[in-house]
Amino acid sequence: MNEINYDADKLVELVRDKVRLDSWHRRSFYFSFAATWITGALWLIAQGLKDPDLGPVRTPWQTVVMRTHGAVALFFLILLGTLMTHVRRGWAMKANRRSGGCMIAVSAALILTAWMLYYLTADSWREWSSAVHWAVGLLALALIAIHVRTGGIARVDQQESK
Ligand code: HEM
Ligand code: HEM
């Protein structure tokens, strides 16, 4: 009986270990998210400093920043795709499900509003999707920090309760 419990513990430990990302994976994820976030924030700063008479017209600086944002966001999307195993294993372990679910919702909202920004031209839709996109984007930084922290705390709690 003890042997069966030992094997089950080992298995749980193995799956848990696989929820963690390898250091190259974690670094690539943080790097691509930081680049996406920073370019989004730079665009917002440029928007705040822009001459209001320009209306929806982008300044050359905003154009450069948005091109970079579009490029690094694609890289970030690749990294999100690579987290499929992380999500499935985390879900199976019932570990960090609440903040993990929020992470999925935030990613879906960013992708949907990014598509709207790129393809919908009607002013009212653009304004709406822009506001939702950047507000959720800015908030995503705090959510990721919470997700990583609560995931780490859950792991320590489980190890201590052994
Ligand atoms: C899944 C991640 C993301 C994707 C795929 C994405 C993609 C895009 C795309 C395609 C655009 C429109 C580009 C254009 O019109 O030329 C855009 C605009 C923008 N994004 Fe993101 N983005 C992501 C995350 C973020 C984050 C984290 C922020 C954080 C601040 C952000 C802030 C912005 C801003 C401020 C704009 C300009 C909005 C406007 O034109 O009114 N994005 N993004
Ligand atoms: C788009 C969705 C998600 C993203 C971007 C994401 C991202 C991350 C990142 C970057 C870490 C830190 C990894 C490390 O330090 O090795 C992490 C940790 C963690 N995540 Fe997620 N995650 C997502 C969804 C989920 C879901 C749905 C679950 C579970 C239901 C989950 C469970 C966990 C757990 C348990 C940890 C702590 C791992 C540990 O330190 O042992 N995640 N997540």
Short mmCIF file of C-alpha atoms and ligand atoms in Angstrom, two decimals:
data_model
loop_
_atom_site.label_atom_id
_atom_site.label_comp_id
_atom_site.label_asym_id
_atom_site.label_seq_id
_atom_site.Cartn_x
_atom_site.Cartn_y
_atom_site.Cartn_z
CA MET A 1 0.00 0.00 0.00
CA ASN A 2 2.81 2.35 1.00
CA GLU A 3 4.56 1.57 -2.23
CA ILE A 4 1.46 2.56 -4.24
CA ASN A 5 1.25 5.86 -2.33
CA TYR A 6 4.93 6.45 -2.93
CA ASP A 7 4.50 5.87 -6.69
CA ALA A 8 1.47 8.20 -6.80
CA ASP A 9 3.46 10.89 -4.94
CA LYS A 10 6.30 10.51 -7.40
CA LEU A 11 3.90 10.85 -10.32
CA VAL A 12 2.29 13.99 -8.85
CA GLU A 13 5.77 15.42 -8.27
CA LEU A 14 6.70 14.70 -11.88
CA VAL A 15 3.62 16.40 -13.34
CA ARG A 16 4.09 19.38 -10.99
CA ASP A 17 7.67 19.68 -12.10
CA LYS A 18 6.48 19.86 -15.70
CA VAL A 19 4.14 22.81 -14.88
CA ARG A 20 7.28 24.80 -14.18
CA LEU A 21 8.96 26.25 -17.24
CA ASP A 22 12.57 25.61 -18.23
CA SER A 23 14.66 28.70 -17.71
CA TRP A 24 15.03 29.42 -21.47
CA HIS A 25 11.24 29.09 -21.82
CA ARG A 26 10.49 31.34 -18.86
CA ARG A 27 13.02 33.94 -20.09
CA SER A 28 11.64 33.96 -23.64
CA PHE A 29 8.12 34.37 -22.27
CA TYR A 30 9.08 37.27 -19.99
CA PHE A 31 11.17 38.92 -22.70
CA SER A 32 8.42 38.77 -25.34
CA PHE A 33 5.78 39.96 -22.87
CA ALA A 34 8.00 42.83 -21.65
CA ALA A 35 8.71 43.95 -25.24
CA THR A 36 4.98 43.83 -26.10
CA TRP A 37 4.00 45.68 -22.95
CA ILE A 38 6.72 48.36 -23.23
CA THR A 39 5.96 49.13 -26.89
CA GLY A 40 2.23 49.36 -26.04
CA ALA A 41 3.00 51.71 -23.13
CA LEU A 42 5.34 53.84 -25.32
CA TRP A 43 2.55 54.25 -27.88
CA LEU A 44 0.23 55.45 -25.10
CA ILE A 45 2.81 57.97 -23.85
CA ALA A 46 3.26 59.25 -27.41
CA GLN A 47 -0.53 59.49 -27.73
CA GLY A 48 -0.67 61.56 -24.52
CA LEU A 49 2.05 63.94 -25.74
CA LYS A 50 0.61 64.28 -29.26
CA ASP A 51 -0.82 67.55 -30.60
CA PRO A 52 -4.63 67.05 -30.13
CA ASP A 53 -5.26 68.74 -33.52
CA LEU A 54 -3.77 65.65 -35.20
CA GLY A 55 -6.86 63.60 -34.20
CA PRO A 56 -6.53 59.91 -35.13
CA VAL A 57 -3.45 60.58 -37.32
CA ARG A 58 -0.35 58.80 -35.96
CA THR A 59 2.95 60.63 -35.46
CA PRO A 60 6.01 59.05 -37.19
CA TRP A 61 7.23 57.93 -33.74
CA GLN A 62 3.89 56.19 -33.07
CA THR A 63 4.13 54.44 -36.43
CA VAL A 64 7.59 53.07 -35.59
CA VAL A 65 6.48 52.00 -32.11
CA MET A 66 3.31 50.29 -33.46
CA ARG A 67 5.28 48.40 -36.11
CA THR A 68 7.58 47.14 -33.38
CA HIS A 69 4.58 46.31 -31.17
CA GLY A 70 2.99 44.28 -33.97
CA ALA A 71 6.24 42.36 -34.50
CA VAL A 72 6.99 41.55 -30.85
CA ALA A 73 3.30 40.73 -30.21
CA LEU A 74 3.59 37.98 -32.85
CA PHE A 75 6.59 36.60 -30.99
CA PHE A 76 4.55 36.77 -27.76
CA LEU A 77 1.72 34.83 -29.45
CA ILE A 78 4.16 32.05 -30.33
CA LEU A 79 5.24 31.90 -26.69
CA LEU A 80 1.59 31.78 -25.55
CA GLY A 81 1.10 28.79 -27.85
CA THR A 82 4.04 27.01 -26.27
CA LEU A 83 2.29 27.20 -22.86
CA MET A 84 -0.38 24.66 -23.87
CA THR A 85 1.32 21.87 -21.90
CA HIS A 86 1.76 24.21 -18.91
CA VAL A 87 -1.97 25.01 -18.95
CA ARG A 88 -3.10 21.39 -19.36
CA ARG A 89 -0.81 20.08 -16.61
CA GLY A 90 -1.64 22.97 -14.26
CA TRP A 91 -5.35 22.32 -14.84
CA ALA A 92 -4.98 18.58 -14.23
CA MET A 93 -3.09 19.33 -10.98
CA LYS A 94 -5.87 21.76 -9.91
CA ALA A 95 -3.00 24.15 -9.12
CA ASN A 96 -3.42 27.91 -9.53
CA ARG A 97 -6.62 27.42 -11.53
CA ARG A 98 -8.26 30.74 -10.65
CA SER A 99 -5.42 33.03 -11.71
CA GLY A 100 -4.60 30.63 -14.59
CA GLY A 101 -8.18 31.04 -15.82
CA CYS A 102 -7.76 34.84 -15.60
CA MET A 103 -4.56 34.57 -17.65
CA ILE A 104 -6.43 32.68 -20.37
CA ALA A 105 -9.28 35.23 -20.36
CA VAL A 106 -6.82 38.16 -20.54
CA SER A 107 -4.91 36.56 -23.44
CA ALA A 108 -8.17 35.89 -25.31
CA ALA A 109 -9.32 39.51 -24.77
CA LEU A 110 -5.97 40.87 -26.03
CA ILE A 111 -6.03 38.67 -29.13
CA LEU A 112 -9.66 39.48 -29.96
CA THR A 113 -9.22 43.26 -29.54
CA ALA A 114 -5.91 43.14 -31.47
CA TRP A 115 -7.77 41.52 -34.37
CA MET A 116 -10.47 44.19 -34.12
CA LEU A 117 -7.87 46.97 -34.10
CA TYR A 118 -6.23 45.55 -37.16
CA TYR A 119 -9.26 44.68 -39.27
CA LEU A 120 -12.23 46.84 -38.18
CA THR A 121 -12.19 50.29 -39.64
CA ALA A 122 -15.43 51.86 -38.27
CA ASP A 123 -14.38 54.61 -35.81
CA SER A 124 -16.74 53.55 -33.02
CA TRP A 125 -15.45 49.91 -33.04
CA ARG A 126 -11.84 51.05 -33.24
CA GLU A 127 -12.20 53.42 -30.28
CA TRP A 128 -13.89 50.75 -28.20
CA SER A 129 -11.42 47.99 -29.05
CA SER A 130 -8.47 50.34 -28.52
CA ALA A 131 -9.62 51.24 -24.99
CA VAL A 132 -10.28 47.60 -24.03
CA HIS A 133 -7.01 46.43 -25.64
CA TRP A 134 -4.67 48.83 -23.88
CA ALA A 135 -6.51 48.73 -20.52
CA VAL A 136 -6.39 44.90 -20.44
CA GLY A 137 -2.81 45.02 -21.77
CA LEU A 138 -1.60 47.32 -18.99
CA LEU A 139 -3.43 45.23 -16.38
CA ALA A 140 -1.88 42.01 -17.71
CA LEU A 141 1.45 42.93 -16.10
CA ALA A 142 -0.06 42.84 -12.61
CA LEU A 143 -2.03 39.66 -13.39
CA ILE A 144 1.05 37.78 -14.57
CA ALA A 145 2.93 38.87 -11.44
CA ILE A 146 0.03 37.59 -9.26
CA HIS A 147 -0.23 34.34 -11.25
CA VAL A 148 3.48 33.55 -10.90
CA ARG A 149 3.44 34.46 -7.20
CA THR A 150 0.33 32.45 -6.28
CA GLY A 151 1.68 29.48 -8.29
CA GLY A 152 4.94 29.59 -6.34
CA ILE A 153 3.14 29.93 -2.98
CA ALA A 154 0.90 26.91 -3.79
CA ARG A 155 4.01 24.85 -4.53
CA VAL A 156 5.75 25.84 -1.26
CA ASP A 157 2.54 25.13 0.74
CA GLN A 158 2.26 21.66 -0.76
CA GLN A 159 5.91 20.88 -0.11
CA GLU A 160 5.63 22.03 3.52
CA SER A 161 2.47 20.01 4.18
CA LYS A 162 4.33 16.76 3.32
C1 HEM B 1 -1.47 39.08 -27.17
C2 HEM B 1 -0.80 40.20 -27.06
C3 HEM B 1 -0.99 41.38 -27.99
C4 HEM B 1 -1.22 41.39 -29.34
C5 HEM B 1 -1.35 40.20 -30.29
C6 HEM B 1 -1.30 42.78 -29.74
C7 HEM B 1 -1.49 43.23 -31.03
C8 HEM B 1 -1.80 44.52 -31.39
C9 HEM B 1 -2.21 44.95 -32.72
C10 HEM B 1 -2.34 44.03 -33.93
C11 HEM B 1 -2.44 46.27 -32.66
C12 HEM B 1 -2.90 47.17 -33.84
C13 HEM B 1 -1.68 47.63 -34.59
C14 HEM B 1 -2.02 48.68 -35.61
O1 HEM B 1 -3.14 49.21 -35.65
O2 HEM B 1 -1.10 49.04 -36.38
C15 HEM B 1 -2.19 46.71 -31.31
C16 HEM B 1 -2.32 47.99 -30.85
C17 HEM B 1 -2.03 48.40 -29.56
N1 HEM B 1 -1.61 47.59 -28.50
FE1 HEM B 1 -1.37 45.61 -28.57
N2 HEM B 1 -1.11 43.58 -28.63
C18 HEM B 1 -0.92 42.75 -27.55
C19 HEM B 1 -0.67 43.14 -26.26
C20 HEM B 1 -0.62 44.44 -25.82
C21 HEM B 1 -0.22 44.83 -24.50
C22 HEM B 1 0.26 43.88 -23.38
C23 HEM B 1 -0.31 46.19 -24.44
C24 HEM B 1 0.05 46.98 -23.22
C25 HEM B 1 0.06 48.20 -23.06
C26 HEM B 1 -0.78 46.67 -25.75
C27 HEM B 1 -1.02 47.99 -26.14
C28 HEM B 1 -1.43 48.41 -27.39
C29 HEM B 1 -1.74 49.78 -27.75
C30 HEM B 1 -1.65 51.02 -26.83
C31 HEM B 1 -2.14 49.78 -29.10
C32 HEM B 1 -2.57 51.00 -29.95
C33 HEM B 1 -4.06 51.11 -29.89
C34 HEM B 1 -4.63 52.05 -30.94
O3 HEM B 1 -4.18 52.04 -32.11
O4 HEM B 1 -5.57 52.80 -30.58
N3 HEM B 1 -0.95 45.56 -26.56
N4 HEM B 1 -1.79 45.62 -30.55
C1 HEM B 2 -2.23 32.01 -20.88
C2 HEM B 2 -2.23 31.41 -19.73
C3 HEM B 2 -1.03 31.28 -18.81
C4 HEM B 2 0.17 31.94 -18.79
C5 HEM B 2 0.65 33.03 -19.74
C6 HEM B 2 0.93 31.41 -17.66
C7 HEM B 2 2.21 31.80 -17.32
C8 HEM B 2 2.91 31.34 -16.22
C9 HEM B 2 4.29 31.67 -15.92
C10 HEM B 2 5.20 32.56 -16.75
C11 HEM B 2 4.62 31.03 -14.75
C12 HEM B 2 5.99 31.05 -14.02
C13 HEM B 2 6.65 29.74 -14.41
C14 HEM B 2 7.96 29.43 -13.72
O1 HEM B 2 8.43 30.24 -12.89
O2 HEM B 2 8.53 28.35 -14.02
C15 HEM B 2 3.45 30.30 -14.31
C16 HEM B 2 3.39 29.53 -13.17
C17 HEM B 2 2.35 28.68 -12.85
N1 HEM B 2 1.17 28.52 -13.58
FE1 HEM B 2 0.66 29.46 -15.31
N2 HEM B 2 0.17 30.47 -17.02
C18 HEM B 2 -1.04 30.36 -17.68
C19 HEM B 2 -2.08 29.53 -17.38
C20 HEM B 2 -2.12 28.66 -16.31
C21 HEM B 2 -3.22 27.79 -15.97
C22 HEM B 2 -4.55 27.71 -16.74
C23 HEM B 2 -2.85 27.09 -14.85
C24 HEM B 2 -3.57 26.04 -14.04
C25 HEM B 2 -4.81 25.80 -14.07
C26 HEM B 2 -1.52 27.52 -14.47
C27 HEM B 2 -0.80 27.06 -13.38
C28 HEM B 2 0.42 27.53 -12.96
C29 HEM B 2 1.14 27.04 -11.79
C30 HEM B 2 0.68 25.94 -10.82
C31 HEM B 2 2.33 27.76 -11.73
C32 HEM B 2 3.44 27.64 -10.66
C33 HEM B 2 4.47 26.66 -11.15
C34 HEM B 2 5.56 26.47 -10.11
O3 HEM B 2 6.25 27.47 -9.79
O4 HEM B 2 5.67 25.36 -9.62
N3 HEM B 2 -1.09 28.48 -15.38
N4 HEM B 2 2.43 30.48 -15.23
#
